[in-house]
Amino acid sequence: MNKDIKIKLKNSITISNNSPLSVIAGPCVIESKKQTFDLAKKLKDICSKAKINFVFKASYDKANRSSINSYRGPGIDEGLDILAEIKKELKVPVLTDVHCCCDVKKVAQVVDIIQIPAFLCRQTDLVVECAKSGLPVNVKKGQFLAPEDMIQVVNKMKGFTNNISLTERGTSFGYRNLVVDYRAIEIMKQFRYPVIFDATHSVQRPGGLGFASGGDRQYVLPLAKAACAVGVAALFVEVHQNPEKALSDGANSVDLNMFKNMLNKVIKIDEIVKRIK
């Protein structure tokens, strides 16, 4: 039997299905340098006290928005400058997503993990370009895909990299609703790559507000607990100091207190599950 793949980052962080739980957390989008830097510091402190591996995430551009008037971010140059400073000053690995092949080389000079958004997971040119970057690549499973289909995404990348992780973030169910089938986590784990659970996008209601996406953040904790009970390499969580005023994905983001409470609970579950295995 082939061994599970391990992604090794700086600061001795290992992300794998059998390693202690990691967390990828941060705002949906960079709103300002101060807001993003302050949030990153607080998240690092919470994760340090909880003794959990932490990767900071934030987007410099959100190309997939409900409305033409929605805030997208500061753009690639200013956004990468902010992420680079957070990485340097706080000494934490960082993740961001890319939407265009032309962004990949510039992004790869700054971040530790490149992410492919769910809606773009079948875009072959983008998938291959990210794989060629030399960095670990996290691919979010499309809301429209069966988990078995993600092996084709993996096959597009394997010729260039083995540093791949796959993220479950819910599946479209009717209009403006997502459901999580926890079999998807087990199915994708069979590919031997780290599987991550996106606890906040899984409670999103795409386009639910008409002009923007809605969400049910009260279900973030129970879904995260269930994912850890199945066994995952990491949790992906969107966090904001004041979710009600977030410029993107506020309805499914959690605040710092909820994030801290969630970590305290899921770490215990993760320890029990992985000790049993």
Coordinates of C-alpha atoms in Angstrom, one line a residue:
M1 CA 0.0 0.0 0.0
N2 CA 1.3 3.4 -0.9
K3 CA 2.0 5.8 2.0
D4 CA 0.0 8.9 2.5
I5 CA 1.6 12.0 1.0
K6 CA 2.9 14.6 3.4
I7 CA 3.2 18.3 2.7
K8 CA 6.1 19.9 4.6
L9 CA 6.2 23.6 5.2
K10 CA 8.5 25.9 7.0
N11 CA 8.3 26.1 10.8
S12 CA 8.3 22.3 10.9
I13 CA 4.6 22.2 9.8
T14 CA 3.6 18.9 8.3
I15 CA 0.1 18.6 6.7
S16 CA -1.1 15.0 6.2
N17 CA -4.1 12.8 6.9
N18 CA -2.2 11.1 9.8
S19 CA -0.4 14.1 11.3
P20 CA -1.9 16.3 14.0
L21 CA -4.5 18.7 12.8
S22 CA -3.5 21.9 11.1
V23 CA -5.6 25.0 10.5
I24 CA -5.7 27.4 7.5
A25 CA -7.4 30.5 8.7
G26 CA -7.9 34.2 7.8
P27 CA -10.2 36.6 6.1
C28 CA -11.9 35.9 2.8
V29 CA -10.2 38.9 1.2
I30 CA -7.6 41.5 2.2
E31 CA -9.6 44.6 3.2
S32 CA -6.7 46.7 4.3
K33 CA -3.1 46.2 5.5
K34 CA -3.9 47.0 9.1
Q35 CA -7.0 44.9 9.3
T36 CA -5.3 41.9 7.7
F37 CA -2.1 42.2 9.7
D38 CA -3.9 42.6 13.0
L39 CA -6.1 39.6 12.3
A40 CA -3.1 37.5 11.4
K41 CA -1.4 38.4 14.7
K42 CA -4.4 37.4 16.7
L43 CA -4.9 34.2 14.8
K44 CA -1.3 33.2 15.3
D45 CA -1.6 33.9 19.0
I46 CA -4.7 31.8 19.3
C47 CA -3.2 28.9 17.4
S48 CA 0.1 29.1 19.3
K49 CA -1.8 28.9 22.6
A50 CA -3.9 26.0 21.3
K51 CA -0.6 24.3 20.0
I52 CA -2.0 23.8 16.5
N53 CA -0.1 24.4 13.2
F54 CA -1.3 27.6 11.6
V55 CA -1.3 28.7 8.0
F56 CA -2.6 32.2 7.3
K57 CA -4.9 32.7 4.3
A58 CA -6.3 35.7 2.5
S59 CA -7.1 36.6 -1.1
Y60 CA -5.7 39.6 -3.0
D61 CA -8.5 39.4 -5.6
K62 CA -11.9 37.6 -5.4
A63 CA -12.7 37.1 -9.1
N64 CA -15.8 35.0 -8.3
R65 CA -18.3 37.5 -6.8
S66 CA -22.1 37.6 -7.0
S67 CA -22.3 41.2 -8.1
I68 CA -20.3 43.5 -10.4
N69 CA -20.3 46.0 -7.4
S70 CA -18.9 43.5 -4.9
Y71 CA -15.5 44.3 -3.3
R72 CA -12.8 42.1 -4.9
G73 CA -9.6 43.1 -3.0
P74 CA -6.6 45.4 -3.3
G75 CA -5.2 43.6 -6.4
I76 CA -2.2 41.4 -6.9
D77 CA 0.7 43.8 -6.3
E78 CA -0.6 45.5 -3.1
G79 CA -2.1 42.2 -1.9
L80 CA 1.2 40.2 -2.3
D81 CA 3.1 43.0 -0.5
I82 CA 0.8 42.6 2.5
L83 CA 1.1 38.8 2.5
A84 CA 4.9 39.0 2.2
E85 CA 5.1 41.3 5.2
I86 CA 2.8 39.1 7.3
K87 CA 5.0 36.1 6.3
K88 CA 8.2 37.9 7.2
E89 CA 7.1 39.7 10.3
L90 CA 5.0 37.0 11.9
K91 CA 7.0 34.1 10.6
V92 CA 3.9 32.1 9.5
P93 CA 3.3 30.3 6.2
V94 CA 0.7 31.9 3.9
L95 CA -1.8 30.7 1.3
T96 CA -3.7 32.6 -1.3
D97 CA -5.8 31.6 -4.3
V98 CA -5.2 32.3 -8.0
H99 CA -7.7 32.7 -10.8
C100 CA -5.4 33.3 -13.8
C101 CA -2.4 31.5 -15.2
C102 CA -0.6 34.8 -15.6
D103 CA -0.7 35.3 -11.8
V104 CA 1.0 32.1 -10.8
K105 CA 4.7 32.9 -11.1
K106 CA 4.3 36.2 -9.2
V107 CA 2.3 34.6 -6.5
A108 CA 4.7 31.7 -6.1
Q109 CA 7.5 34.1 -5.2
V110 CA 5.6 35.1 -2.0
V111 CA 3.3 32.4 -0.7
D112 CA 3.9 28.9 0.7
I113 CA 0.7 27.3 -0.7
I114 CA -1.2 28.1 -3.9
Q115 CA -4.9 27.4 -3.9
I116 CA -7.2 26.7 -6.8
P117 CA -10.7 27.9 -6.2
A118 CA -13.6 25.3 -6.4
F119 CA -15.1 26.8 -9.6
L120 CA -11.8 26.6 -11.4
C121 CA -10.7 23.1 -10.3
R122 CA -11.3 21.7 -13.8
Q123 CA -9.4 24.5 -15.6
T124 CA -6.6 22.4 -17.0
D125 CA -4.2 25.3 -17.9
L126 CA -4.5 26.8 -14.4
V127 CA -4.2 23.5 -12.7
V128 CA -1.0 22.6 -14.6
E129 CA 0.5 26.0 -14.2
C130 CA 0.1 25.9 -10.4
A131 CA 1.6 22.4 -10.4
K132 CA 4.6 23.7 -12.2
S133 CA 5.2 26.4 -9.6
G134 CA 7.1 24.1 -7.3
L135 CA 4.8 25.0 -4.4
P136 CA 2.2 22.8 -2.7
V137 CA -1.1 23.2 -4.4
N138 CA -4.4 23.0 -2.6
V139 CA -7.4 22.3 -4.9
K140 CA -10.9 22.9 -3.7
K141 CA -13.4 20.3 -4.9
G142 CA -15.9 21.9 -7.2
Q143 CA -19.4 22.1 -5.7
F144 CA -20.5 20.4 -8.9
L145 CA -18.2 17.4 -8.7
A146 CA -18.4 14.0 -7.2
P147 CA -15.4 13.3 -5.0
E148 CA -14.3 10.5 -7.3
D149 CA -13.8 13.0 -10.1
M150 CA -11.0 14.8 -8.2
I151 CA -8.6 12.0 -9.2
Q152 CA -8.7 13.5 -12.7
V153 CA -7.6 16.8 -11.2
V154 CA -4.8 15.0 -9.4
N155 CA -3.7 13.2 -12.6
K156 CA -3.3 16.5 -14.4
M157 CA -0.8 17.6 -11.7
K158 CA 1.1 14.4 -10.8
G159 CA 3.5 14.8 -13.7
F160 CA 4.7 18.1 -12.2
T161 CA 4.3 17.8 -8.4
N162 CA 3.2 15.5 -5.7
N163 CA 2.7 18.3 -3.2
I164 CA -1.1 18.3 -3.6
S165 CA -3.9 18.6 -1.1
L166 CA -7.7 18.4 -1.8
T167 CA -10.4 20.3 0.0
E168 CA -14.0 19.4 0.6
R169 CA -16.3 22.4 0.7
G170 CA -19.8 21.1 0.2
T171 CA -21.8 20.1 -2.8
S172 CA -24.6 22.0 -4.6
F173 CA -28.0 20.8 -3.5
G174 CA -31.0 22.5 -5.1
Y175 CA -30.9 26.3 -5.4
R176 CA -28.6 28.4 -3.1
N177 CA -27.7 25.6 -0.8
L178 CA -24.8 23.3 -0.1
V179 CA -24.6 20.0 1.7
V180 CA -21.6 18.1 3.1
D181 CA -21.4 14.3 2.4
Y182 CA -18.7 13.1 4.7
R183 CA -18.1 10.1 2.4
A184 CA -16.3 12.6 0.1
I185 CA -13.6 13.0 2.7
E186 CA -13.0 9.3 2.9
I187 CA -13.2 8.9 -0.9
M188 CA -10.6 11.6 -1.5
K189 CA -8.3 10.2 1.3
Q190 CA -8.0 7.0 -0.8
F191 CA -6.0 9.0 -3.3
R192 CA -3.3 9.3 -0.5
Y193 CA -3.1 13.1 -0.6
P194 CA -4.0 15.3 2.4
V195 CA -7.7 16.1 2.6
I196 CA -8.8 19.4 4.1
F197 CA -12.3 20.4 5.2
D198 CA -13.5 23.9 4.5
A199 CA -15.8 24.5 7.5
T200 CA -17.0 27.9 6.5
H201 CA -17.6 27.7 2.7
S202 CA -19.6 24.5 3.4
V203 CA -22.2 26.6 5.2
Q204 CA -22.4 29.2 2.5
R205 CA -25.6 30.0 0.6
P206 CA -24.3 31.0 -2.8
G207 CA -26.2 34.1 -4.0
G208 CA -28.5 33.7 -1.1
L209 CA -28.8 37.4 -0.5
G210 CA -29.5 38.2 -4.1
F211 CA -26.7 40.6 -4.5
A212 CA -24.3 38.5 -2.4
S213 CA -23.9 35.1 -0.8
G214 CA -25.5 34.3 2.5
G215 CA -24.5 31.6 5.0
D216 CA -25.4 29.7 8.2
R217 CA -22.3 30.2 10.5
Q218 CA -24.1 28.5 13.4
Y219 CA -23.4 25.2 11.6
V220 CA -19.6 25.8 11.2
L221 CA -18.7 24.1 14.5
P222 CA -20.8 20.9 14.2
L223 CA -19.6 20.4 10.6
A224 CA -16.0 20.9 11.7
K225 CA -16.4 18.5 14.5
A226 CA -17.9 15.9 12.2
A227 CA -15.0 16.3 9.7
C228 CA -12.4 15.8 12.5
A229 CA -14.3 12.7 13.7
V230 CA -13.9 11.3 10.1
G231 CA -10.3 12.4 10.1
V232 CA -8.8 15.3 8.1
A233 CA -5.4 16.8 7.6
A234 CA -6.5 20.4 8.2
L235 CA -9.5 22.7 8.7
F236 CA -9.9 25.7 6.4
V237 CA -11.7 28.6 8.2
E238 CA -12.6 32.1 7.2
V239 CA -12.3 34.4 10.2
H240 CA -13.0 38.1 10.6
Q241 CA -12.9 40.5 13.5
N242 CA -16.5 41.6 12.8
P243 CA -18.1 39.2 10.3
E244 CA -21.2 41.3 10.0
K245 CA -19.1 44.1 8.4
A246 CA -16.8 41.8 6.3
L247 CA -16.5 42.9 2.7
S248 CA -16.7 39.3 1.5
D249 CA -18.3 36.1 2.8
G250 CA -19.3 37.7 6.2
A251 CA -22.3 35.5 6.5
N252 CA -20.3 32.3 6.6
S253 CA -17.2 33.7 8.4
V254 CA -16.6 33.3 12.2
D255 CA -15.3 35.8 14.7
L256 CA -12.3 35.3 16.9
N257 CA -14.1 34.0 19.9
M258 CA -16.0 31.4 17.8
F259 CA -12.7 30.4 16.2
K260 CA -11.0 29.9 19.5
N261 CA -13.9 27.9 20.9
M262 CA -13.9 25.7 17.8
L263 CA -10.2 24.9 18.0
N264 CA -10.5 23.8 21.6
K265 CA -13.2 21.3 20.6
V266 CA -11.8 20.0 17.3
I267 CA -8.3 19.4 18.6
K268 CA -9.6 17.0 21.2
I269 CA -11.5 15.1 18.5
D270 CA -8.5 15.0 16.2
E271 CA -6.3 13.6 19.0
I272 CA -8.7 10.8 19.8
V273 CA -9.3 9.8 16.2
K274 CA -5.7 9.8 15.1
R275 CA -4.6 8.0 18.3
I276 CA -7.1 5.3 17.5
K277 CA -5.7 4.9 14.0

